[in-house]
mmCIF file of C-alpha atoms in Angstrom:
data_model
loop_
_atom_site.group_PDB
_atom_site.id
_atom_site.type_symbol
_atom_site.label_atom_id
_atom_site.label_comp_id
_atom_site.label_asym_id
_atom_site.label_seq_id
_atom_site.Cartn_x
_atom_site.Cartn_y
_atom_site.Cartn_z
ATOM 1 C CA MET W 1 143.665 95.927 338.788
ATOM 2 C CA PRO W 2 144.948 97.451 342.072
ATOM 3 C CA ALA W 3 142.559 98.006 344.948
ATOM 4 C CA LEU W 4 140.905 101.402 344.863
ATOM 5 C CA LEU W 5 142.472 103.868 347.245
ATOM 6 C CA PRO W 6 140.304 105.920 349.628
ATOM 7 C CA GLU W 7 139.151 109.111 347.992
ATOM 8 C CA THR W 8 141.134 112.049 349.300
ATOM 9 C CA THR W 9 141.455 115.748 348.535
ATOM 10 C CA THR W 10 145.063 115.395 347.448
ATOM 11 C CA PRO W 11 145.450 116.138 343.715
ATOM 12 C CA VAL W 12 146.990 113.482 341.629
ATOM 13 C CA GLU W 13 149.567 114.529 338.995
ATOM 14 C CA SER W 14 147.953 114.155 335.556
ATOM 15 C CA ALA W 15 151.127 114.297 333.433
ATOM 16 C CA LEU W 16 152.612 111.035 332.285
ATOM 17 C CA PRO W 17 156.388 110.308 332.207
ATOM 18 C CA GLU W 18 158.028 110.318 328.802
ATOM 19 C CA SER W 19 158.766 106.584 329.246
ATOM 20 C CA ALA W 20 154.983 105.874 329.288
ATOM 21 C CA LEU W 21 154.377 107.904 326.116
ATOM 22 C CA GLU W 22 157.109 106.184 324.165
ATOM 23 C CA GLY W 23 155.526 103.882 321.609
ATOM 24 C CA LEU W 24 152.005 105.281 322.134
ATOM 25 C CA GLY W 25 150.038 104.396 319.038
ATOM 26 C CA THR W 26 152.241 101.447 318.138
ATOM 27 C CA ARG W 27 150.288 99.355 320.701
ATOM 28 C CA PRO W 28 146.501 98.879 320.531
ATOM 29 C CA PHE W 29 144.758 101.821 322.122
ATOM 30 C CA GLY W 30 141.281 101.641 323.599
ATOM 31 C CA VAL W 31 138.840 103.843 325.430
ATOM 32 C CA TYR W 32 136.678 102.512 328.298
ATOM 33 C CA VAL W 33 133.745 104.642 329.411
ATOM 34 C CA HIS W 34 132.085 103.881 332.755
ATOM 35 C CA VAL W 35 128.418 104.682 333.109
ATOM 36 C CA PRO W 36 127.712 104.581 336.860
ATOM 37 C CA PHE W 37 123.867 104.571 336.675
ATOM 38 C CA CYS W 38 121.553 101.644 337.379
ATOM 39 C CA ALA W 39 117.780 101.400 337.739
ATOM 40 C CA THR W 40 118.112 98.951 340.665
ATOM 41 C CA ARG W 41 121.025 97.423 342.560
ATOM 42 C CA CYS W 42 121.592 93.691 342.016
ATOM 43 C CA GLY W 43 122.257 91.769 345.180
ATOM 44 C CA TYR W 44 125.586 90.280 343.964
ATOM 45 C CA CYS W 45 127.035 93.435 342.411
ATOM 46 C CA ASP W 46 129.886 95.488 343.955
ATOM 47 C CA PHE W 47 130.623 97.528 340.910
ATOM 48 C CA ASN W 48 130.837 101.376 341.157
ATOM 49 C CA THR W 49 127.128 101.925 340.368
ATOM 50 C CA TYR W 50 124.382 104.081 341.793
ATOM 51 C CA THR W 51 120.608 104.127 341.605
ATOM 52 C CA ALA W 52 118.662 107.375 341.391
ATOM 53 C CA GLY W 53 117.842 107.219 345.061
ATOM 54 C CA GLU W 54 121.496 107.020 345.978
ATOM 55 C CA LEU W 55 122.469 110.208 344.109
ATOM 56 C CA ASP W 56 121.743 113.846 344.963
ATOM 57 C CA SER W 57 120.628 116.517 342.575
ATOM 58 C CA GLY W 58 124.245 117.262 341.629
ATOM 59 C CA SER W 59 124.686 113.874 340.026
ATOM 60 C CA SER W 60 122.838 113.279 336.764
ATOM 61 C CA PRO W 61 123.530 111.731 333.343
ATOM 62 C CA GLN W 62 123.961 115.321 332.032
ATOM 63 C CA SER W 63 126.589 116.370 334.650
ATOM 64 C CA TRP W 64 128.276 112.984 334.093
ATOM 65 C CA LEU W 65 128.426 113.549 330.270
ATOM 66 C CA GLU W 66 129.844 117.042 330.741
ATOM 67 C CA GLY W 67 132.445 115.631 333.038
ATOM 68 C CA LEU W 68 133.199 112.873 330.499
ATOM 69 C CA LYS W 69 133.855 115.449 327.756
ATOM 70 C CA ARG W 70 136.125 117.397 330.088
ATOM 71 C CA GLU W 71 138.037 114.192 330.882
ATOM 72 C CA PHE W 72 138.520 113.523 327.203
ATOM 73 C CA ASP W 73 139.929 117.092 326.804
ATOM 74 C CA LEU W 74 142.345 116.210 329.669
ATOM 75 C CA ALA W 75 143.281 112.966 327.849
ATOM 76 C CA ALA W 76 144.176 114.895 324.698
ATOM 77 C CA ARG W 77 146.456 117.230 326.722
ATOM 78 C CA VAL W 78 148.072 114.366 328.648
ATOM 79 C CA LEU W 79 148.688 112.156 325.627
ATOM 80 C CA GLY W 80 149.872 114.955 323.368
ATOM 81 C CA LYS W 81 148.606 113.657 320.070
ATOM 82 C CA PRO W 82 146.281 110.833 321.007
ATOM 83 C CA PRO W 83 146.243 107.870 318.692
ATOM 84 C CA ALA W 84 143.079 106.938 316.814
ATOM 85 C CA VAL W 85 141.028 104.545 318.979
ATOM 86 C CA ASP W 86 141.100 100.857 318.026
ATOM 87 C CA THR W 87 138.364 99.857 320.448
ATOM 88 C CA VAL W 88 135.680 101.510 322.527
ATOM 89 C CA PHE W 89 133.840 99.844 325.379
ATOM 90 C CA VAL W 90 130.977 101.546 327.214
ATOM 91 C CA GLY W 91 130.280 99.599 330.375
ATOM 92 C CA GLY W 92 128.711 100.062 333.775
ATOM 93 C CA GLY W 93 126.341 100.233 335.390
ATOM 94 C CA THR W 94 123.665 100.250 332.740
ATOM 95 C CA PRO W 95 124.722 102.215 329.649
ATOM 96 C CA SER W 96 121.343 101.490 327.978
ATOM 97 C CA LEU W 97 119.709 103.797 330.522
ATOM 98 C CA LEU W 98 121.331 106.643 328.562
ATOM 99 C CA GLY W 99 119.094 105.776 325.589
ATOM 100 C CA ALA W 100 120.316 105.802 321.995
ATOM 101 C CA ASP W 101 120.781 109.556 321.924
ATOM 102 C CA GLY W 102 122.898 109.479 325.096
ATOM 103 C CA LEU W 103 125.058 106.744 323.777
ATOM 104 C CA ARG W 104 125.413 108.607 320.515
ATOM 105 C CA SER W 105 126.729 111.632 322.463
ATOM 106 C CA VAL W 106 129.299 109.443 324.225
ATOM 107 C CA LEU W 107 130.603 108.029 320.965
ATOM 108 C CA ASP W 108 130.635 111.448 319.367
ATOM 109 C CA ALA W 109 132.799 112.718 322.168
ATOM 110 C CA VAL W 110 135.242 109.822 321.704
ATOM 111 C CA ARG W 111 135.296 110.464 317.978
ATOM 112 C CA ASP W 112 135.810 114.229 318.344
ATOM 113 C CA THR W 113 138.676 113.852 320.772
ATOM 114 C CA PHE W 114 140.575 110.825 319.530
ATOM 115 C CA GLY W 115 139.170 109.745 316.171
ATOM 116 C CA LEU W 116 138.286 106.167 315.460
ATOM 117 C CA ALA W 117 140.406 103.720 313.471
ATOM 118 C CA PRO W 118 138.656 102.664 310.302
ATOM 119 C CA ASP W 119 138.008 99.122 311.671
ATOM 120 C CA ALA W 120 137.370 100.196 315.295
ATOM 121 C CA GLU W 121 135.353 97.866 317.470
ATOM 122 C CA VAL W 122 132.671 99.825 319.351
ATOM 123 C CA THR W 123 130.850 97.966 322.128
ATOM 124 C CA THR W 124 128.228 98.956 324.648
ATOM 125 C CA GLU W 125 126.785 96.878 327.431
ATOM 126 C CA SER W 126 123.002 96.887 327.809
ATOM 127 C CA ASN W 127 120.418 95.581 330.199
ATOM 128 C CA PRO W 128 117.813 93.665 328.146
ATOM 129 C CA GLU W 129 114.977 95.447 329.972
ATOM 130 C CA SER W 130 116.140 98.903 328.892
ATOM 131 C CA THR W 131 116.428 98.052 325.177
ATOM 132 C CA SER W 132 114.068 97.890 322.246
ATOM 133 C CA PRO W 133 114.282 97.536 318.434
ATOM 134 C CA GLU W 134 114.355 101.373 318.195
ATOM 135 C CA PHE W 135 117.193 101.515 320.731
ATOM 136 C CA PHE W 136 119.269 99.005 318.843
ATOM 137 C CA ALA W 137 118.611 100.758 315.468
ATOM 138 C CA GLY W 138 119.636 104.070 317.058
ATOM 139 C CA ILE W 139 122.928 103.006 318.457
ATOM 140 C CA ARG W 140 123.788 101.064 315.347
ATOM 141 C CA ASP W 141 123.209 104.228 313.366
ATOM 142 C CA ALA W 142 125.418 106.084 315.853
ATOM 143 C CA GLY W 143 128.361 103.776 315.080
ATOM 144 C CA TYR W 144 128.246 100.975 317.630
ATOM 145 C CA ASN W 145 129.000 97.615 316.042
ATOM 146 C CA ARG W 146 129.037 95.238 319.038
ATOM 147 C CA ILE W 147 126.567 94.733 321.868
ATOM 148 C CA SER W 148 126.923 92.894 325.166
ATOM 149 C CA LEU W 149 123.700 91.882 326.959
ATOM 150 C CA GLY W 150 123.487 90.847 330.594
ATOM 151 C CA MET W 151 121.561 87.596 330.552
ATOM 152 C CA GLN W 152 122.931 85.861 333.737
ATOM 153 C CA SER W 153 120.383 83.076 333.660
ATOM 154 C CA ALA W 154 117.242 81.805 331.858
ATOM 155 C CA ALA W 155 115.799 80.509 335.210
ATOM 156 C CA GLN W 156 113.486 83.055 336.886
ATOM 157 C CA HIS W 157 114.127 81.824 340.401
ATOM 158 C CA VAL W 158 117.897 82.267 339.772
ATOM 159 C CA LEU W 159 117.398 85.811 338.489
ATOM 160 C CA LYS W 160 115.383 86.510 341.647
ATOM 161 C CA ILE W 161 118.263 85.388 343.887
ATOM 162 C CA LEU W 162 120.533 87.669 341.829
ATOM 163 C CA ASP W 163 118.007 90.569 342.095
ATOM 164 C CA ARG W 164 117.975 90.842 338.288
ATOM 165 C CA VAL W 165 114.806 92.582 337.131
ATOM 166 C CA HIS W 166 114.493 91.271 333.524
ATOM 167 C CA THR W 167 112.233 88.359 332.701
ATOM 168 C CA ALA W 168 113.909 85.128 331.712
ATOM 169 C CA GLY W 169 113.086 85.319 327.991
ATOM 170 C CA ARG W 170 113.941 88.990 327.471
ATOM 171 C CA PRO W 171 117.744 88.593 326.726
ATOM 172 C CA VAL W 172 117.029 86.180 323.884
ATOM 173 C CA ALA W 173 114.500 88.557 322.409
ATOM 174 C CA ALA W 174 116.889 91.508 322.803
ATOM 175 C CA ALA W 175 119.716 89.561 321.112
ATOM 176 C CA GLU W 176 117.391 88.818 318.186
ATOM 177 C CA GLU W 177 116.442 92.585 318.003
ATOM 178 C CA ALA W 178 120.044 93.540 318.001
ATOM 179 C CA ARG W 179 120.848 91.225 315.147
ATOM 180 C CA ALA W 180 117.870 92.479 313.227
ATOM 181 C CA ALA W 181 119.176 96.039 313.691
ATOM 182 C CA GLY W 182 122.393 95.034 311.920
ATOM 183 C CA PHE W 183 124.647 93.952 314.819
ATOM 184 C CA GLU W 184 126.833 91.074 313.641
ATOM 185 C CA HIS W 185 128.597 90.773 316.967
ATOM 186 C CA VAL W 186 126.327 90.140 319.982
ATOM 187 C CA ASN W 187 127.516 88.813 323.337
ATOM 188 C CA LEU W 188 125.418 87.296 326.130
ATOM 189 C CA ASP W 189 126.788 87.281 329.732
ATOM 190 C CA VAL W 190 126.039 84.206 331.847
ATOM 191 C CA ILE W 191 126.657 83.784 335.584
ATOM 192 C CA TYR W 192 126.890 80.231 336.981
ATOM 193 C CA GLY W 193 127.013 78.810 340.496
ATOM 194 C CA THR W 194 124.245 80.943 341.993
ATOM 195 C CA PRO W 195 122.829 79.368 345.178
ATOM 196 C CA GLY W 196 119.753 77.367 344.159
ATOM 197 C CA GLU W 197 120.818 76.944 340.551
ATOM 198 C CA ARG W 198 120.310 73.346 339.365
ATOM 199 C CA THR W 199 122.007 71.571 336.479
ATOM 200 C CA GLU W 200 118.751 71.804 334.497
ATOM 201 C CA ASP W 201 118.655 75.554 335.147
ATOM 202 C CA LEU W 202 122.147 76.013 333.728
ATOM 203 C CA GLN W 203 121.231 73.778 330.780
ATOM 204 C CA ALA W 204 118.166 75.915 330.106
ATOM 205 C CA SER W 205 120.396 79.019 330.153
ATOM 206 C CA LEU W 206 122.761 77.415 327.609
ATOM 207 C CA ASP W 207 119.850 76.367 325.440
ATOM 208 C CA ALA W 208 118.583 79.960 325.481
ATOM 209 C CA VAL W 209 122.051 81.273 324.550
ATOM 210 C CA LEU W 210 122.282 78.958 321.558
ATOM 211 C CA ALA W 211 118.691 79.819 320.510
ATOM 212 C CA ALA W 212 119.690 83.472 320.463
ATOM 213 C CA GLY W 213 122.227 82.820 317.764
ATOM 214 C CA VAL W 214 124.916 85.014 319.305
ATOM 215 C CA ASP W 215 128.549 84.780 318.253
ATOM 216 C CA HIS W 216 130.064 85.440 321.711
ATOM 217 C CA VAL W 217 129.396 84.172 325.201
ATOM 218 C CA SER W 218 130.995 85.268 328.503
ATOM 219 C CA ALA W 219 130.392 82.957 331.454
ATOM 220 C CA TYR W 220 131.576 83.900 334.947
ATOM 221 C CA ALA W 221 131.454 81.912 338.207
ATOM 222 C CA LEU W 222 129.464 83.794 340.887
ATOM 223 C CA ILE W 223 131.838 85.537 343.266
ATOM 224 C CA VAL W 224 130.292 86.559 346.586
ATOM 225 C CA GLU W 225 131.750 90.028 347.196
ATOM 226 C CA GLU W 226 131.880 91.452 350.730
ATOM 227 C CA GLY W 227 129.460 94.222 351.392
ATOM 228 C CA THR W 228 126.826 93.003 348.947
ATOM 229 C CA ALA W 229 123.259 91.965 349.823
ATOM 230 C CA LEU W 230 124.071 88.453 348.579
ATOM 231 C CA ALA W 231 127.029 88.212 350.966
ATOM 232 C CA ARG W 232 124.799 89.223 353.844
ATOM 233 C CA ARG W 233 122.208 86.628 352.974
ATOM 234 C CA ILE W 234 124.851 83.905 352.891
ATOM 235 C CA ARG W 235 126.340 85.026 356.117
ATOM 236 C CA ARG W 236 122.946 84.841 357.753
ATOM 237 C CA GLY W 237 122.494 81.349 356.445
ATOM 238 C CA GLU W 238 119.594 82.174 354.181
ATOM 239 C CA LEU W 239 121.512 80.817 351.150
ATOM 240 C CA PRO W 240 124.398 78.391 350.767
ATOM 241 C CA ALA W 241 127.808 79.627 349.563
ATOM 242 C CA PRO W 242 128.844 78.598 346.032
ATOM 243 C CA ASP W 243 130.516 75.152 346.022
ATOM 244 C CA ASP W 244 133.893 74.872 344.216
ATOM 245 C CA ASP W 245 133.191 71.379 342.969
ATOM 246 C CA VAL W 246 129.848 72.470 341.539
ATOM 247 C CA LEU W 247 131.447 75.471 339.906
ATOM 248 C CA ALA W 248 134.066 73.259 338.251
ATOM 249 C CA ALA W 249 131.353 70.861 336.920
ATOM 250 C CA ASP W 250 129.296 73.846 335.722
ATOM 251 C CA TYR W 251 132.275 75.240 333.872
ATOM 252 C CA GLU W 252 133.005 71.937 332.162
ATOM 253 C CA MET W 253 129.357 71.671 331.100
ATOM 254 C CA ILE W 254 129.379 75.231 329.684
ATOM 255 C CA ASP W 255 132.511 74.556 327.724
ATOM 256 C CA ARG W 256 131.244 71.238 326.342
ATOM 257 C CA VAL W 257 127.909 72.685 325.257
ATOM 258 C CA LEU W 258 129.309 75.828 323.718
ATOM 259 C CA ALA W 259 132.122 73.955 321.916
ATOM 260 C CA SER W 260 129.643 71.507 320.416
ATOM 261 C CA ALA W 261 127.749 74.448 318.957
ATOM 262 C CA GLY W 262 130.881 76.037 317.446
ATOM 263 C CA LEU W 263 131.712 78.515 320.158
ATOM 264 C CA ARG W 264 135.396 77.965 321.140
ATOM 265 C CA TRP W 265 137.129 79.328 324.184
ATOM 266 C CA TYR W 266 139.733 81.982 323.543
ATOM 267 C CA GLU W 267 140.039 83.209 327.133
ATOM 268 C CA VAL W 268 139.138 81.200 330.230
ATOM 269 C CA SER W 269 135.738 82.899 330.651
ATOM 270 C CA ASN W 270 135.008 83.744 326.973
ATOM 271 C CA TRP W 271 133.869 81.828 323.893
ATOM 272 C CA ALA W 272 133.415 82.990 320.301
ATOM 273 C CA THR W 273 132.399 81.521 316.950
ATOM 274 C CA SER W 274 135.426 83.005 315.155
ATOM 275 C CA GLU W 275 138.464 85.212 315.578
ATOM 276 C CA GLU W 276 136.428 88.178 314.303
ATOM 277 C CA ALA W 277 133.814 87.589 317.025
ATOM 278 C CA ARG W 278 136.328 87.879 319.816
ATOM 279 C CA CYS W 279 136.196 90.971 321.976
ATOM 280 C CA ARG W 280 139.169 92.995 320.825
ATOM 281 C CA HIS W 281 138.875 95.492 323.637
ATOM 282 C CA ASN W 282 139.247 92.881 326.375
ATOM 283 C CA ILE W 283 142.099 91.257 324.420
ATOM 284 C CA GLY W 284 143.833 94.625 324.712
ATOM 285 C CA TYR W 285 143.635 94.314 328.496
ATOM 286 C CA TRP W 286 144.852 90.766 328.495
ATOM 287 C CA ARG W 287 147.847 91.555 326.241
ATOM 288 C CA GLY W 288 148.950 94.634 328.213
ATOM 289 C CA GLY W 289 147.731 97.302 325.729
ATOM 290 C CA ASP W 290 147.004 100.939 326.435
ATOM 291 C CA TRP W 291 143.642 102.387 327.342
ATOM 292 C CA TRP W 292 142.072 105.485 328.767
ATOM 293 C CA GLY W 293 139.312 104.714 331.270
ATOM 294 C CA ALA W 294 136.904 107.654 331.579
ATOM 295 C CA GLY W 295 134.148 108.058 334.127
ATOM 296 C CA PRO W 296 133.794 107.611 337.915
ATOM 297 C CA GLY W 297 135.999 104.804 339.260
ATOM 298 C CA ALA W 298 137.421 103.936 335.820
ATOM 299 C CA HIS W 299 140.990 102.616 335.469
ATOM 300 C CA SER W 300 143.483 103.553 332.847
ATOM 301 C CA HIS W 301 146.831 102.152 331.696
ATOM 302 C CA VAL W 302 149.415 103.741 329.373
ATOM 303 C CA GLY W 303 152.987 102.492 328.972
ATOM 304 C CA GLY W 304 153.294 100.883 332.412
ATOM 305 C CA VAL W 305 151.485 103.702 334.338
ATOM 306 C CA ARG W 306 148.120 102.874 335.851
ATOM 307 C CA TRP W 307 145.658 105.306 337.456
ATOM 308 C CA TRP W 308 142.077 105.247 338.636
ATOM 309 C CA ASN W 309 139.390 107.927 339.074
ATOM 310 C CA VAL W 310 137.463 108.952 342.116
ATOM 311 C CA LYS W 311 134.395 106.817 342.514
ATOM 312 C CA HIS W 312 131.423 109.133 343.264
ATOM 313 C CA PRO W 313 129.838 110.772 340.230
ATOM 314 C CA ALA W 314 129.362 114.142 341.979
ATOM 315 C CA ARG W 315 132.972 114.397 342.984
ATOM 316 C CA TYR W 316 134.071 113.180 339.514
ATOM 317 C CA ALA W 317 132.085 115.896 337.804
ATOM 318 C CA ALA W 318 133.067 118.640 340.301
ATOM 319 C CA SER W 319 136.840 117.849 339.934
ATOM 320 C CA LEU W 320 136.688 118.220 336.192
ATOM 321 C CA ALA W 321 134.467 121.367 336.400
ATOM 322 C CA ASP W 322 137.212 122.878 338.633
ATOM 323 C CA GLY W 323 139.868 122.082 336.000
ATOM 324 C CA GLU W 324 141.369 119.242 338.134
ATOM 325 C CA SER W 325 142.129 115.647 337.227
ATOM 326 C CA PRO W 326 139.589 113.231 338.578
ATOM 327 C CA ALA W 327 142.300 110.663 339.330
ATOM 328 C CA ALA W 328 142.274 109.293 342.891
ATOM 329 C CA GLY W 329 145.593 107.478 342.600
ATOM 330 C CA ARG W 330 148.236 106.144 340.316
ATOM 331 C CA GLU W 331 151.171 103.739 340.225
ATOM 332 C CA LEU W 332 154.184 103.155 338.073
ATOM 333 C CA LEU W 333 154.346 99.383 337.443
ATOM 334 C CA THR W 334 157.713 97.781 338.171
ATOM 335 C CA GLY W 335 159.304 95.219 335.922
ATOM 336 C CA GLU W 336 158.196 92.585 338.441
ATOM 337 C CA ASP W 337 154.629 93.926 338.403
ATOM 338 C CA ARG W 338 154.465 93.811 334.625
ATOM 339 C CA HIS W 339 155.924 90.319 334.456
ATOM 340 C CA LEU W 340 153.376 89.061 336.963
ATOM 341 C CA GLU W 341 150.485 90.626 335.091
ATOM 342 C CA ARG W 342 151.690 89.302 331.779
ATOM 343 C CA VAL W 343 151.870 85.764 332.992
ATOM 344 C CA MET W 344 148.487 86.025 334.823
ATOM 345 C CA LEU W 345 146.649 87.496 331.807
ATOM 346 C CA GLU W 346 148.259 85.854 328.756
ATOM 347 C CA LEU W 347 148.156 82.391 330.316
ATOM 348 C CA ARG W 348 144.361 82.724 330.355
ATOM 349 C CA LEU W 349 144.287 83.045 326.514
ATOM 350 C CA SER W 350 143.922 80.030 324.268
ATOM 351 C CA GLU W 351 147.226 80.955 322.566
ATOM 352 C CA GLY W 352 148.954 80.823 325.865
ATOM 353 C CA LEU W 353 152.149 82.368 326.967
ATOM 354 C CA PRO W 354 155.629 82.118 325.304
ATOM 355 C CA LEU W 355 158.046 80.189 327.460
ATOM 356 C CA ASP W 356 160.688 82.886 326.980
ATOM 357 C CA ALA W 357 158.467 85.177 329.051
ATOM 358 C CA LEU W 358 159.353 82.971 332.075
ATOM 359 C CA ASP W 359 162.599 82.741 333.983
ATOM 360 C CA ASP W 360 164.410 79.473 334.508
ATOM 361 C CA ASP W 361 162.332 78.508 337.520
ATOM 362 C CA GLY W 362 159.140 79.379 335.710
ATOM 363 C CA ARG W 363 160.105 77.220 332.753
ATOM 364 C CA ALA W 364 160.877 74.318 335.068
ATOM 365 C CA GLU W 365 157.454 74.730 336.667
ATOM 366 C CA ALA W 366 155.854 74.850 333.206
ATOM 367 C CA ARG W 367 157.447 71.507 332.308
ATOM 368 C CA ALA W 368 156.259 70.009 335.620
ATOM 369 C CA ALA W 369 152.751 71.421 335.013
ATOM 370 C CA ALA W 370 152.685 69.718 331.580
ATOM 371 C CA THR W 371 153.466 66.335 333.124
ATOM 372 C CA GLU W 372 150.623 66.982 335.557
ATOM 373 C CA GLY W 373 148.193 67.620 332.687
ATOM 374 C CA LEU W 374 147.715 71.321 333.363
ATOM 375 C CA LEU W 375 149.634 72.572 330.245
ATOM 376 C CA ASP W 376 149.539 71.188 326.759
ATOM 377 C CA GLN W 377 152.671 69.047 326.231
ATOM 378 C CA SER W 378 152.686 69.351 322.459
ATOM 379 C CA ALA W 379 152.355 73.160 322.575
ATOM 380 C CA LEU W 380 155.146 73.264 325.103
ATOM 381 C CA ASP W 381 157.496 71.063 323.055
ATOM 382 C CA GLY W 382 156.501 72.119 319.538
ATOM 383 C CA GLN W 383 155.665 75.836 319.900
ATOM 384 C CA GLY W 384 157.470 76.844 323.045
ATOM 385 C CA ARG W 385 154.221 78.064 324.638
ATOM 386 C CA ALA W 386 152.468 77.427 327.867
ATOM 387 C CA VAL W 387 148.901 76.604 326.810
ATOM 388 C CA LEU W 388 146.266 75.598 329.404
ATOM 389 C CA THR W 389 144.634 72.179 329.063
ATOM 390 C CA ASP W 390 140.928 71.777 329.939
ATOM 391 C CA ARG W 391 142.011 70.789 333.479
ATOM 392 C CA GLY W 392 144.506 73.656 333.608
ATOM 393 C CA ARG W 393 141.766 76.175 332.942
ATOM 394 C CA LEU W 394 140.109 75.077 336.210
ATOM 395 C CA LEU W 395 143.386 75.613 338.134
ATOM 396 C CA ALA W 396 144.805 78.592 336.295
ATOM 397 C CA ASP W 397 145.110 80.882 339.237
ATOM 398 C CA GLY W 398 147.206 78.473 341.195
ATOM 399 C CA LEU W 399 149.367 77.774 338.183
ATOM 400 C CA VAL W 400 150.115 81.425 337.713
ATOM 401 C CA ARG W 401 151.572 81.497 341.251
ATOM 402 C CA ARG W 402 153.848 78.577 340.336
ATOM 403 C CA LEU W 403 155.072 80.125 337.085
ATOM 404 C CA THR W 404 155.945 83.448 338.686
#
């Protein structure tokens, strides 16, 4: 994604060029909904989120929902005849703060504007502390069929460093409640490499994940983002910075434990028990699909055009109430841009990247990378695909630069 531009008062053209609309509906089409509300701010988080104390009276879940519906009306006008939605992903922030009724309203708005494909994947993120058996039953009845829970760690002292407010055992209980409510597809998010996290802490987290019986796990190395409370603590010397060698060892441990339990990697940071358990919405991103991102700060992409919304909820709602697009900026991706993104994203998938997506220099680098053990030699020779090896996954970012 591009860096967010400063919010300005200059309107951004909402119409899309005909070239972007060509083939709309022949490619997977998703809707992302950004919920900007959180009960507390986690020390490591730099997402576009706001606590109640950071918002004025003009910013509320109700004004946000009204703005969301207006943005969907805008989407219908911009896209002409919008295709039925293949995937919906409600993220944040903390979508579960909306409650089951609020999330039902969100999905009803998507359904009313676009329609849902018969086999649509419908996901919402949730904070374990703002869920309950009744919550899960309510959103399952509303039409959600996939849930993603923020676990991060099973070690209480690690959660404290991250400023997470849930207790260590709550994510497992929430996953069990979700499954009891009829959710076949449940994801747990794990963060590794937090200062002070020991090998036994990570092992405890993985044990908890397996005990929860989920069919999908996302595991992300901690990134210290500038401007966060965690970055300030590290800069002051209160905490050590994450160590690259430790992060690599943690990743290898995660992959080994999950694979032994039947969860196989299908993207560098994601594991699933089966193809059906994979997150189709995210696969749409990684394979260059189309999606409309609604809500403050959300990003969209249709046919090589990318745009992003203003970040503050009050300005977002006000723009739409005035009949204006909430977009803060947009860009038309060049052929070089799209090539770079294709290599960067598809290479991260377990199926890899077809060699014919590379130029002559890129193919030569791929052959060299295979001799170095970064790409699977048999996949390169037999299938004509650049597929990361275990070692290659640890060095994927550097390999992308070589291939492009």
